[in-house]
Coordinates of C-alpha atoms and ligand atoms in Angstrom, one line a residue:
X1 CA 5.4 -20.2 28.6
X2 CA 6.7 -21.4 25.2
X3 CA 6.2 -18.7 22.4
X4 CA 5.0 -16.4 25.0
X5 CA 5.0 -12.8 23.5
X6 CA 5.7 -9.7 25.7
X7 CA 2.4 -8.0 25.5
X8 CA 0.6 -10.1 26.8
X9 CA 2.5 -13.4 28.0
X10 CA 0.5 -15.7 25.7
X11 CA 1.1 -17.7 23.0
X12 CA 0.8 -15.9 19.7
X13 CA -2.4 -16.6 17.9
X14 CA -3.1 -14.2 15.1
X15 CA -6.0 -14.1 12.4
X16 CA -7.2 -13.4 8.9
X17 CA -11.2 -12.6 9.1
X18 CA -12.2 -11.4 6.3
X19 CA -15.7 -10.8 4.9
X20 CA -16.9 -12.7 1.9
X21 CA -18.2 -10.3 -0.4
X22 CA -17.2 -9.7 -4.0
X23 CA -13.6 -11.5 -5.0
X24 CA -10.3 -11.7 -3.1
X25 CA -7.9 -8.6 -3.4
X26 CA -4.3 -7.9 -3.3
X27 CA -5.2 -5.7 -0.2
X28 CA -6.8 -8.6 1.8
X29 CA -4.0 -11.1 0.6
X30 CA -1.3 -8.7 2.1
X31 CA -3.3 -9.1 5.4
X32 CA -3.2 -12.6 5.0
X33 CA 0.4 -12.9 3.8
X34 CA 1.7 -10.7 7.3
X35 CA -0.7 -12.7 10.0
X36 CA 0.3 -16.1 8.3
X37 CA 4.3 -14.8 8.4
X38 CA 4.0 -13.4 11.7
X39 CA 2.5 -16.4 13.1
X40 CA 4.7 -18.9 11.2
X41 CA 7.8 -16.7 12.7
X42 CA 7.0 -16.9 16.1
X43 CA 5.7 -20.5 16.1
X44 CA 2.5 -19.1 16.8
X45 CA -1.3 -20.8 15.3
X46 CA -3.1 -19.0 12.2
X47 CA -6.7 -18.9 12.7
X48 CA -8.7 -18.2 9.2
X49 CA -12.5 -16.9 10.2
X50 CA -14.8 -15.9 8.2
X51 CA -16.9 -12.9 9.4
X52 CA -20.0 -13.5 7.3
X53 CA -22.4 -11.4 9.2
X54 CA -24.4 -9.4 6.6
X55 CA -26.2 -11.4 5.1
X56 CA -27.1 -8.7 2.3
X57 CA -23.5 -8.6 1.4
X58 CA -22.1 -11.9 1.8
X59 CA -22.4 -14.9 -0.7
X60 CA -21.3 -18.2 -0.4
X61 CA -19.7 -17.8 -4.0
X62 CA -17.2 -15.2 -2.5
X63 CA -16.9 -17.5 0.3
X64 CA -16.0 -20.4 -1.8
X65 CA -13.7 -17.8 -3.8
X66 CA -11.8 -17.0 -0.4
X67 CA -10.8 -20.8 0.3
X68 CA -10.1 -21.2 -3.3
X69 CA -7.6 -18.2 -3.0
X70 CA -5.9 -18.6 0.0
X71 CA -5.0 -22.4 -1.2
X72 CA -4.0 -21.6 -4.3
X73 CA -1.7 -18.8 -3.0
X74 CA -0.2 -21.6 -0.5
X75 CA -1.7 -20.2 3.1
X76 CA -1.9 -23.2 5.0
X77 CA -4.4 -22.5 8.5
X78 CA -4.3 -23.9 11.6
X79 CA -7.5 -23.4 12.6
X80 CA -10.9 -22.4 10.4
X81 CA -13.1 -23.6 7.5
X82 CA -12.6 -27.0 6.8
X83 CA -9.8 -27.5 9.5
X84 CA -12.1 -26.9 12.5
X85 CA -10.2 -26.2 15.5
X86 CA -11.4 -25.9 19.3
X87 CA -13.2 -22.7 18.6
X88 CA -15.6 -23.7 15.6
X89 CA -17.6 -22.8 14.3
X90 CA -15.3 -20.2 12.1
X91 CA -17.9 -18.7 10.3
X92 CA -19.8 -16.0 12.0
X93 CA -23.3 -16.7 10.7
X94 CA -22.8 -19.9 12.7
X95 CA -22.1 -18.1 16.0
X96 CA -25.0 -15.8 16.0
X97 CA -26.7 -16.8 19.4
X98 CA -23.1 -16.1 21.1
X99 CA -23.5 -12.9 20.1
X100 CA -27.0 -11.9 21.1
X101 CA -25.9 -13.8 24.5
X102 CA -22.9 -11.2 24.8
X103 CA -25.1 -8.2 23.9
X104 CA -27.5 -8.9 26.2
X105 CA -24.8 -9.3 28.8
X106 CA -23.5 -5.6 28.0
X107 CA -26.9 -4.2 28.3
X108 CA -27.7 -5.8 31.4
X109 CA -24.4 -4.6 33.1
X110 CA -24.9 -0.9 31.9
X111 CA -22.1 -1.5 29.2
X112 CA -24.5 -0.7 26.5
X113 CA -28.0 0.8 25.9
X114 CA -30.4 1.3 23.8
X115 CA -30.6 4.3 21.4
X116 CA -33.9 5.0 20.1
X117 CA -32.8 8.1 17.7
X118 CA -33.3 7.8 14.2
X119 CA -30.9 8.1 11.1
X120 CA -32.3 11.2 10.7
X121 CA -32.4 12.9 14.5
X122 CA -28.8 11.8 14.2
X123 CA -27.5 13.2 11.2
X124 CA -29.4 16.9 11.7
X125 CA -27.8 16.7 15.3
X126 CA -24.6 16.0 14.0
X127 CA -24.6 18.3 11.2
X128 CA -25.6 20.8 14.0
X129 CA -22.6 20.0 16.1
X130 CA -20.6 20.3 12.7
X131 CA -21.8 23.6 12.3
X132 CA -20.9 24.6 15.8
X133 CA -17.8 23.4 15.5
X134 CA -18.2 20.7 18.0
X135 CA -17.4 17.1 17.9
X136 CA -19.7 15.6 15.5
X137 CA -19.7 11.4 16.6
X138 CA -22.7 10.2 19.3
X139 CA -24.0 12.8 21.5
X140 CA -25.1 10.1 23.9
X141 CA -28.6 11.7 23.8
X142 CA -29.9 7.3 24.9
X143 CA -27.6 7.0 27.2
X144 CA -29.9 7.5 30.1
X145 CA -33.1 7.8 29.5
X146 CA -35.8 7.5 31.8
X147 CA -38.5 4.9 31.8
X148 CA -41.2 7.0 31.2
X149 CA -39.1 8.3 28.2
X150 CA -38.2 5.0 26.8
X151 CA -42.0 3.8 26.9
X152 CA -42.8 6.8 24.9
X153 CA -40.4 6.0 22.1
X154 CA -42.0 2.2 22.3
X155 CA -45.4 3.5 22.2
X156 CA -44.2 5.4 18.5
X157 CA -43.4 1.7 17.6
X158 CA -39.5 3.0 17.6
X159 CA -36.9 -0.3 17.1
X160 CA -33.7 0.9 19.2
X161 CA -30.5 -0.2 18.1
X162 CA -27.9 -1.4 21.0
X163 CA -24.6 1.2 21.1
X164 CA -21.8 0.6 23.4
X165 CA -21.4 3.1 26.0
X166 CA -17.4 4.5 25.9
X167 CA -15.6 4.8 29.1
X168 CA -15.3 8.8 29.4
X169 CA -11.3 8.3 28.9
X170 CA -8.9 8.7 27.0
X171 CA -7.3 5.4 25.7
X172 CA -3.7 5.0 24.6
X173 CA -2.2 2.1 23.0
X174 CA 1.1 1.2 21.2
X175 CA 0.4 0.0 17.9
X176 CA 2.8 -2.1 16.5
X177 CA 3.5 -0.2 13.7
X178 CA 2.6 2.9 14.6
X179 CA 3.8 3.4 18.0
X180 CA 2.3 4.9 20.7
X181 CA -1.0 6.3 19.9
X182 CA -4.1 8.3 22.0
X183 CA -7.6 9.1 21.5
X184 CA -9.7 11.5 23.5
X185 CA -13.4 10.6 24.5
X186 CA -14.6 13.5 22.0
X187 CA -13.5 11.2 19.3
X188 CA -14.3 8.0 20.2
X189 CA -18.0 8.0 21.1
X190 CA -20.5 5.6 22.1
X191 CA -21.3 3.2 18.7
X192 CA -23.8 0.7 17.1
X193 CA -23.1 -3.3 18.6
X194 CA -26.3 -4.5 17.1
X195 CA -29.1 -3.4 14.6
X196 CA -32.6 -2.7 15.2
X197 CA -33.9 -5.9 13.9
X198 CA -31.4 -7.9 16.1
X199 CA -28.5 -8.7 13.8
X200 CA -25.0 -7.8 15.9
X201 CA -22.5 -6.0 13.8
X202 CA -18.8 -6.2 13.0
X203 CA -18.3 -3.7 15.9
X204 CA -19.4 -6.5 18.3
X205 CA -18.6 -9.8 16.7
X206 CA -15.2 -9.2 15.7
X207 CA -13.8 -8.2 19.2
X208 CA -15.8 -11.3 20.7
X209 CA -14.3 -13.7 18.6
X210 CA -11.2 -12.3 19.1
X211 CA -11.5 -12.1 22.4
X212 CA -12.7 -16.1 22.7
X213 CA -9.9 -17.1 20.6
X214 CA -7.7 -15.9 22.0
X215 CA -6.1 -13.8 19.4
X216 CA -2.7 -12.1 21.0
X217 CA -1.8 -9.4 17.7
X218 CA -4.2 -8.2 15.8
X219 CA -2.7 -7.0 12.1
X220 CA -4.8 -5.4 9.5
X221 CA -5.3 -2.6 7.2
X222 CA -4.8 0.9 8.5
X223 CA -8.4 1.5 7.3
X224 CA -9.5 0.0 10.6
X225 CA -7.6 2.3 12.9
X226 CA -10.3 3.9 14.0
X227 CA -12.2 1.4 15.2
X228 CA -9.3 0.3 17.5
X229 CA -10.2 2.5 20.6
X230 CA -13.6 0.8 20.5
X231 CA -12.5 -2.3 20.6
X232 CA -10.0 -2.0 23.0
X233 CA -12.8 -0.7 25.5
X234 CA -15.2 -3.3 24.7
X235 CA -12.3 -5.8 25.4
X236 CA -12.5 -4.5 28.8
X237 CA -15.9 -4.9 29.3
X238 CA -15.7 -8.8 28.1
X239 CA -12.9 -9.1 30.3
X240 CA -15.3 -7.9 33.2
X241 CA -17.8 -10.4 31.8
X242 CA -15.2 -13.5 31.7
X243 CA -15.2 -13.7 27.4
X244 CA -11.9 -12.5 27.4
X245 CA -8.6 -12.9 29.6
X246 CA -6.5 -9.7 28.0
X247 CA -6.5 -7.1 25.5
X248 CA -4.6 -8.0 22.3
X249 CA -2.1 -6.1 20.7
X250 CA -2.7 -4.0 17.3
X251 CA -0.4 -3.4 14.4
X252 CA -2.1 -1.3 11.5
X253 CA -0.5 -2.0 8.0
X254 CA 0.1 0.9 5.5
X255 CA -2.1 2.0 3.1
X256 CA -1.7 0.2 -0.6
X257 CA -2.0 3.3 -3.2
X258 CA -3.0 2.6 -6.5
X259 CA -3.2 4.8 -9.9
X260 CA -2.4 8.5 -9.1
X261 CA -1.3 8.4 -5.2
X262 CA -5.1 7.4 -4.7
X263 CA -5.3 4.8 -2.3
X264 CA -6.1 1.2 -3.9
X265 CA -9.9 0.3 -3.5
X266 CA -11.5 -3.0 -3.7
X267 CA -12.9 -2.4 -7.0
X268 CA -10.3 -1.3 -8.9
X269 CA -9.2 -4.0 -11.7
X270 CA -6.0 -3.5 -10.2
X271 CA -6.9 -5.1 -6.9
X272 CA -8.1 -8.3 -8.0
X273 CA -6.4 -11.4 -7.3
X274 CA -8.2 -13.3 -10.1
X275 CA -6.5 -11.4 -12.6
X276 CA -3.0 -12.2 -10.7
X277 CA -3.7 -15.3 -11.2
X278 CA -5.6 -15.7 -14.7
X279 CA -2.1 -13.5 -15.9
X280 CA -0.4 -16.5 -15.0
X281 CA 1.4 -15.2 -11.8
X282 CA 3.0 -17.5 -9.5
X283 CA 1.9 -17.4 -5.9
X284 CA 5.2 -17.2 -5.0
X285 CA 6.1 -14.2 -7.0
X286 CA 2.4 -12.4 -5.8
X287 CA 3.4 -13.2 -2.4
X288 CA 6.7 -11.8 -2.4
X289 CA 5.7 -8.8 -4.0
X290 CA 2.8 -8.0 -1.9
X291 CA 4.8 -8.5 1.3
X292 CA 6.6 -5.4 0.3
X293 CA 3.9 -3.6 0.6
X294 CA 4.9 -2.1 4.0
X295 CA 8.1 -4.4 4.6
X296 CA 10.9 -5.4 3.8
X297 CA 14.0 -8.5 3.9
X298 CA 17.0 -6.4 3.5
X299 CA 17.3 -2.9 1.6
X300 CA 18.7 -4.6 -1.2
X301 CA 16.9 -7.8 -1.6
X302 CA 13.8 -7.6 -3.1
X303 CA 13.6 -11.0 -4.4
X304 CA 13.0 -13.9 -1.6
X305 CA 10.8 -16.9 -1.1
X306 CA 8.3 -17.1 1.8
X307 CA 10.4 -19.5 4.0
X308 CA 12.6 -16.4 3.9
X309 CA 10.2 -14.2 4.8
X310 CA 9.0 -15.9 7.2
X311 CA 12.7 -16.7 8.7
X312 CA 13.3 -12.8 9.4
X313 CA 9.8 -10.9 9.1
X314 CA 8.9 -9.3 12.0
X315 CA 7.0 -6.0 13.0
X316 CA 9.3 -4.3 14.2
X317 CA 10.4 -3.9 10.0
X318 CA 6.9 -2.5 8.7
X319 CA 6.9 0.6 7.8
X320 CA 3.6 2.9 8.7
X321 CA 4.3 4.6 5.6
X322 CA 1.7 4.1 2.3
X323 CA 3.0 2.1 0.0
X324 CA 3.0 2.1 -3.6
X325 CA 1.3 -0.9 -5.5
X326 CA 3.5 -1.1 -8.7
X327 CA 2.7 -3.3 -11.0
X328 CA 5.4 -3.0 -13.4
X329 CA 8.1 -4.0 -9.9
X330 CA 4.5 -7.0 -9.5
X331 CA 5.2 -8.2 -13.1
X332 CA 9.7 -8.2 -12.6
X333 CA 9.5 -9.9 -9.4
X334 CA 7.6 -12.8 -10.6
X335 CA 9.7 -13.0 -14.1
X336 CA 12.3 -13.8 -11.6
X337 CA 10.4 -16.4 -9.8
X338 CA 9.9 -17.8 -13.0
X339 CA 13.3 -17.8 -14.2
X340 CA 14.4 -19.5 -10.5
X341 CA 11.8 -22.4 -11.3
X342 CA 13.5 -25.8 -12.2
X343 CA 13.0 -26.4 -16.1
X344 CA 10.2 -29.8 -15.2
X345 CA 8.3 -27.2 -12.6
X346 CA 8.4 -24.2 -15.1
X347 CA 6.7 -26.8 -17.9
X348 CA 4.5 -27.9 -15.5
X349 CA 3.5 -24.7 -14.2
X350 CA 3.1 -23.4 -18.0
X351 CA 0.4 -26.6 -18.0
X352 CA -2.9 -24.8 -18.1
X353 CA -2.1 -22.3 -20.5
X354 CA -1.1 -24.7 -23.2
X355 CA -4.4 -26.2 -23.6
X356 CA -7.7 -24.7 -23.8
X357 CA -9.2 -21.5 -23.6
X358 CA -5.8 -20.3 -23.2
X359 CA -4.2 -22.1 -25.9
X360 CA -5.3 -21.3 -29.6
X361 CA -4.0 -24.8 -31.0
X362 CA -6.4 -28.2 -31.7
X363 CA -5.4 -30.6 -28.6
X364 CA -4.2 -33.3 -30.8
X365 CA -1.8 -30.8 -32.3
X366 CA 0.3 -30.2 -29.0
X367 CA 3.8 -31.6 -29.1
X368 CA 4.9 -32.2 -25.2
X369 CA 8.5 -32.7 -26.8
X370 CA 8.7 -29.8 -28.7
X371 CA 7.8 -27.9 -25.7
X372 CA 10.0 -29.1 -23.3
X373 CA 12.6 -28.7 -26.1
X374 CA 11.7 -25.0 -26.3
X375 CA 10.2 -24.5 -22.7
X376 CA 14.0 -23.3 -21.4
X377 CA 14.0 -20.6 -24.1
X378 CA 11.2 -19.3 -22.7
X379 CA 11.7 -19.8 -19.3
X380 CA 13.9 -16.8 -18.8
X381 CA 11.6 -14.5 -21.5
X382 CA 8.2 -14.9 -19.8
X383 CA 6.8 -12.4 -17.4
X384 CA 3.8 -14.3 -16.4
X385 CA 2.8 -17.8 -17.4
X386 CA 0.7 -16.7 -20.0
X387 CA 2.9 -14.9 -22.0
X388 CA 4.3 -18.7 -22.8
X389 CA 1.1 -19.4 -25.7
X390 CA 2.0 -16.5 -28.1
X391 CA 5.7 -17.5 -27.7
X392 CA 5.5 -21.2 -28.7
X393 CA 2.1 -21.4 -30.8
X394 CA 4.3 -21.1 -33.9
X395 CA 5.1 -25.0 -33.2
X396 CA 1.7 -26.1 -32.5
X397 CA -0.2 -24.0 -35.1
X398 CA -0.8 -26.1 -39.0
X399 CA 0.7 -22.2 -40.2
X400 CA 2.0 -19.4 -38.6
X401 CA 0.0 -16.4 -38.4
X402 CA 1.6 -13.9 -40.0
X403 CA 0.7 -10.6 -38.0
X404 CA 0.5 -7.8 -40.8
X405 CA 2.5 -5.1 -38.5
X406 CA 5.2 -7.3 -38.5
X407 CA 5.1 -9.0 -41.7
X408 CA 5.4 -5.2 -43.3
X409 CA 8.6 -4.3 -40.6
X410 CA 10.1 -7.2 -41.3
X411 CA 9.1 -8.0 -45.5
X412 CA 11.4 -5.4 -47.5
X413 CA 12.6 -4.4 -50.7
X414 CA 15.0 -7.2 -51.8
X415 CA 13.9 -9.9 -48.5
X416 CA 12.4 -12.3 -51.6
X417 CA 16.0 -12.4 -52.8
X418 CA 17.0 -12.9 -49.4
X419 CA 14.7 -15.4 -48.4
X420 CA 15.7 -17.6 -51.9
X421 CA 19.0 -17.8 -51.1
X422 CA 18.2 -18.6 -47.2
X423 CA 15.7 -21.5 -48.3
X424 CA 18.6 -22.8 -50.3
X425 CA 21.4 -22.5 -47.1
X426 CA 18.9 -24.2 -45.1
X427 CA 17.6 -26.9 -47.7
X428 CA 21.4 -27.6 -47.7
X429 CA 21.1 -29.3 -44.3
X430 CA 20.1 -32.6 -43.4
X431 CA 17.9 -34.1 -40.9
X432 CA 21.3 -34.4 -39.3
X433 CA 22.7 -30.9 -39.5
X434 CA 19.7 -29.3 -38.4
X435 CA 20.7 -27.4 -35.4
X436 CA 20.9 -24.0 -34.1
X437 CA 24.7 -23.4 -34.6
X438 CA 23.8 -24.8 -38.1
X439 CA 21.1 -22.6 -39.0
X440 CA 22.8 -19.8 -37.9
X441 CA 25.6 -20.1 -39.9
X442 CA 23.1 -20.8 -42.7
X443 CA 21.1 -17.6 -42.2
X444 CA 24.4 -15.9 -41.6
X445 CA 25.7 -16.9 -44.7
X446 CA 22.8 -15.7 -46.7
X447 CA 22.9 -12.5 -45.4
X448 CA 26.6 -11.7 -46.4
X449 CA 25.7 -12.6 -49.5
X450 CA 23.1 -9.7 -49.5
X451 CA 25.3 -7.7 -47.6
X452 CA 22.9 -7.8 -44.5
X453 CA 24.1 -8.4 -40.8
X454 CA 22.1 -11.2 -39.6
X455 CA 19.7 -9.4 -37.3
X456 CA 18.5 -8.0 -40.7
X457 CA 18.9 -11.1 -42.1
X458 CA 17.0 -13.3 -39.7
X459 CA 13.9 -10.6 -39.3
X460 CA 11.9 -12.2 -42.6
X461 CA 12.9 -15.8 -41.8
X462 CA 11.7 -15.2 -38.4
X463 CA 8.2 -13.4 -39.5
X464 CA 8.1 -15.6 -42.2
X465 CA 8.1 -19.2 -39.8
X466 CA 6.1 -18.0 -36.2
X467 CA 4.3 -14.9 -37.9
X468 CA 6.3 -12.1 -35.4
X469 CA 9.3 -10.0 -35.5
X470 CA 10.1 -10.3 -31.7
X471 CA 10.0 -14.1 -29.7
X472 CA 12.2 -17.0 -28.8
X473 CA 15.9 -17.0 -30.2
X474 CA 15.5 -17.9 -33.7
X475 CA 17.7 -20.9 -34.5
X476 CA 16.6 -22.9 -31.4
X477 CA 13.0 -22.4 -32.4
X478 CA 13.7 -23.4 -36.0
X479 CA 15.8 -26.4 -34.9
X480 CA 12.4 -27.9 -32.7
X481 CA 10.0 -26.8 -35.0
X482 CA 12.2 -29.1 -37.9
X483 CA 13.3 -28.8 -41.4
X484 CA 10.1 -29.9 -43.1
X485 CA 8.0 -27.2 -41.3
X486 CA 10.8 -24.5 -41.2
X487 CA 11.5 -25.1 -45.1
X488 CA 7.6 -24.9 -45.9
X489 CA 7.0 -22.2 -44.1
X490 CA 9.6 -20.0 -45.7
X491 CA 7.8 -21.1 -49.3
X492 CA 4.7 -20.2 -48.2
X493 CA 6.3 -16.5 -47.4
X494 CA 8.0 -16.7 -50.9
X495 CA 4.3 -17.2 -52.9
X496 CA 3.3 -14.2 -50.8
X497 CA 5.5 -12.2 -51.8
X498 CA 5.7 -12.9 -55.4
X499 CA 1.8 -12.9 -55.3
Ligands
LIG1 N1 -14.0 -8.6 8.4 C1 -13.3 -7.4 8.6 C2 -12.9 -6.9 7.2 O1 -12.8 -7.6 6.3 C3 -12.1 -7.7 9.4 C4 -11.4 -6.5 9.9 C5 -10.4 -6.8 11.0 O2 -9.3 -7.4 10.7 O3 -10.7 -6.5 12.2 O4 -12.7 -5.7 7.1
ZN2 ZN1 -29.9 7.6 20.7

C-alpha cells in the first residue's frame, strides 16, 4: 500500500486536536509544527479537529484565534474546519450523538459501567488507600453492582457517571520517542468516559475520533502520557465494536521548560503565540525555532526553512529529553530569517509596523522611498520586525526626538565646537555630493580638527539628527534623510546647546 507505515500497514494520517480555550501557545504550535512535518514527510494527510467539548471552557473567540494562528504561521490542512474532508464534522460539539451512540455501545457490551460514588466517597477512599500505601486511582467499587444496589443509589436521586472498565493487564507499547514502555493494572484504573449529566469527555471522544479517522501516529505533548494506556485499551474495545480497524501508534514530545527549569505552562507570557507575533516574528523563524524543541536537522545546523525540515524530520531524531525554551536562541534564529529575506519581502514584511498603532509618524508623513533606501540597513540590524519603527522614525518624524540619556552621553564639553565646524563640512556639500562616503569624510574631517576619532566625532551628529546614540550606520541614514533635514537638524542641536 503506498505510504504504508510499519506499525500498522496504513497510510499515515496524523492530527492536531487541540481545544479552544484561551489563545494559541508555543507548546500547542510545536505539536502542530511535528504532526504537520511528519505527515508532509511521509506523504501522509494532516487532519486539524477541534475538540470543543466543554462547553464551560471553550469559546468560539479562541476557536477563531486557532484558525487565525495556524494560517498565519503557514500550516496548510488536509482535512478540518473550513476544508471539510470525508470525516466532518471536525469540531466535536458537532459529533455529540456519535459519542453517546459509542458509550452506550460500551455499557451495553460490559465495556463500561456506571459508577454511582461521589466526588467525595472517592477522594476519602483514595486518600485512605494513600494512607495505606496502596494504589490510590479507581477502586472499581461500581464495577458490579447488583440490581438491587443500583436501585438504591437511584432511589437517593444519585446521577452515575460512565467509567471505562480496564482490562486487568498489563499493557505495553513502544512509543515513538520513548521506546518501549509498560503499565501495570494498579496504575491504570478504570476512568470517567462521560459525565453525570450526559456530556462524554476527552477520555472518550478523542480516541473515537481517532479511531474513525483513521489516525495511524498519534504525537503530542508528554503531558498526555498517562492517558495512553487508556486509550490504547478503549481502542480495543472499538475495534470489538467495528469503530476502529487498529490501534495507532504514539510518540510523546518532550517537555518545553520555561523560567527556572519549571516546565512552560499555558499561562505564562512566555507561551503565547500572540506576542510571537505582535514582536514582529516571522513564522518562519517561530517555526524553526520551535521545532528544536525536542529535534533536530543536523548537530550543527540550527538554522533551516520548513521545506527542510520537512525533507529530513523524522521520529526516530526527537529527543525524549525536556527541552529548554530560550528565548534569547527564539529572538537570533529569527534575526537570521530576517536577514535571509530578499530586500522587496523584508519591506513588505516590515509593512504593518510602519503604519499605525505601531508607527508613531502622521500617515501622510511616510516616505516609501526613503524606506526602501534605508530598509537594507536595517535588514541585517533587526531582531524582530518591530524593532524596524524606532530604527527609521528619525526620517518620518517633523523632528527627532532627542532621548535625554543619550543626548547627555553623547552632548560633551566642546561637542558645540564640534558640531560648528561639522555643519560647516557638511553645508560644504551639494545636493550632488551628498552621500555617505561624502559625509563621512566630512564628519571625519571635523573631527581631526578637534582631535576626535570619528566614532567620537559622529556620536553628537548622530544624537543630534534621529534623537539616539545607537541605530542605523550613520552616513547612509544622513544621505536618505537629505541635506535640508540633516543640516536643520544639526542647528536645532546647536540652539540647544547654546540655550
Ligand atoms: N484536545 C487535547 C488537548 O488539547 C488533545 C490531546 C491529544 O493530542 O490527544 O490537550
Ligand atoms: Zn463508583
Amino acid at each position: 500500500m503506498a505510504n504504508a507505515t510499519p506499525g500498522t500497514g496504513f497510510p499515515v494520517r496524523v492530527r492536531f486536536c487541540p481545544s479552544p480555550t484561551g489563545n494559541p501557545h508555543v507548546g500547542l504550535v510545536r505539536t502542530a509544527l511535528f504532526n504537520w512535518a511528519y505527515a508532509r514527510r511521509h506523504g501522509g494527510t494532516f487532519v486539524f479537529r477541534i475538540e470543543d467539548t466543554d462547553a464551560a471552557r471553550d469559546s468560539q473567540e479562541s476557536y477563531e484565534q486557532l484558525l487565525d494562528a495556524m494560517r498565519w504561521l503557514g500550516f496548510d490542512w488536509d482535512e478540518g474546519p473550513e476544508v471539510g474532508g470525508p470525516h466532518a464534522p471536525y469540531r466535536q460539539s458537532q459529533r455529540m450523538d456519535l459519542y453517546r451512540d459509542v458509550a452506550e455501545k460500551l455499557l451495553a457490551g460490559g465495556r463500561a459501567y456506571h459508577c454511582y460514588c461521589t466526588t467525595e466517597e472517592l477522594t476519602e477512599r483514595r486518600e485512605a488507600a494513600r494512607a495505606a500505601g496502596r494504589p490510590s486511582g479507581y477502586d472499581g467499587h461500581c464495577r458490579d453492582l447488583t440490581a438491587e444496589q443500583v436501585a438504591a443509589y437511584r432511589a437517593e436521586g444519585r446521577e452515575p457517571i460512565v467509567r471505562f472498565r480496564m482490562p486487568d493487564e498489563t499493557i505495553t507499547f513502544v512509543d515513538l520517542v520513548r521506546g518501549e514502555l509498560t503499565f501495570t493494572p494498579e496504575n491504570v484504573t478504570d476512568y470517567g468516559i462521560v459525565r453525570a449529566n450526559g456530556a462524554p469527555l476527552y477520555t472518550l471522544v478523542n480516541p473515537i475520533d481517532d479511531a474513525l479517522m483513521e489516525i495511524t501516529h498519534i504525537l503530542r505533548g508528554e503531558d498526555l502520557l498517562s492517558s495512553t494506556p487508556r486509550q490504547i485499551a478503549l481502542y480495543q474495545a472499538l475495534m470489538d465494536l467495528g469503530y476502529a480497524k487498529f490501534v495507532p501508534e504514539f510518540g510523546h514530545l518532550p517537555y518545553v521548560m520555561g523560567e527556572g527549569n519549571k516546565k512552560l505552562s499555558k499561562r505564562d507570557p512566555q507561551a503565547s503565540l500572540n506576542l510571537y507575533r505582535d514582536r514582529g516574528f516571522l513564522p518562519a523563524g517561530l517555526l524553526n525555532y520551535l521545532s528544536l524543541l525536542g529535534w533536530s536537522l543536523a548537530p550543527d545546523r540550527d538554522i533551516f526553512t520548513m521545506d527542510e525540515m520537512v525533507a529530513a524530520f523524522d521520529l526516530t531524531n526527537v529527543n525524549p529529553n525536556p527541552a529548554r525554551f530560550d528565548l534569547k536562541k527564539a529572538e537570533a534564529i529569527n534575526a537570521d530569517h530576517i536577514r535571509q529575506l530578499d530586500p522587496k519581502a523584508f519591506v513588505e514584511a516590515c509593512g504593518p509596523w510602519l503604519r499605525a498603532p505601531h508607527a508613531p509618524w502622521a500617515p501622510e508623513d511616510f516616505d516609501p522611498a526613503a524606506f526602501e533606501a534605508i530598509a537594507p540597513q536595517a535588514q541585517t540590524r533587526v531582531t524582530v520586525l518591530s524593532d524596524i519603527t524606532a530604527n527609521v522614525d528619525f526620517l518620518f518624524l517633523p523632528e527627532p526626538v532627542w532621548d535625554e540619556t543619550s543626548w547627555n552621553k553623547a552632548m560633551k564639553e566642546g561637542s558645540d565646537a564640534l558640531l560648528t565646524t561639522a555643519r560647516a563640512k557638511l553645508a560644504a556639500l551639494g545636493d550632488d555630493a551628498w552621500r555617505a562616503d561624502e559625509l563621512k569624510a566630512a564628519v571625519l574631517a571635523a573631527g581631526e580638527e578637534h582631535g576626535l576619532k570619528l566614532g567620537k566625532a559622529q556620536a553628537p551628529v548622530r544624537v543630534s539628527v534621529t534623537g539616539r546614540t545607537v541605530g542605523l550606520p550613520l552616513f547612509e541614514s544622513l544621505e536618505v534623510l537629505g541635506r535640508e533635514r540633516t543640516l536643520a537638524r544639526v542647528d536645532a542641536a546647536l540652539a540647544r546647546l547654546a540655550a
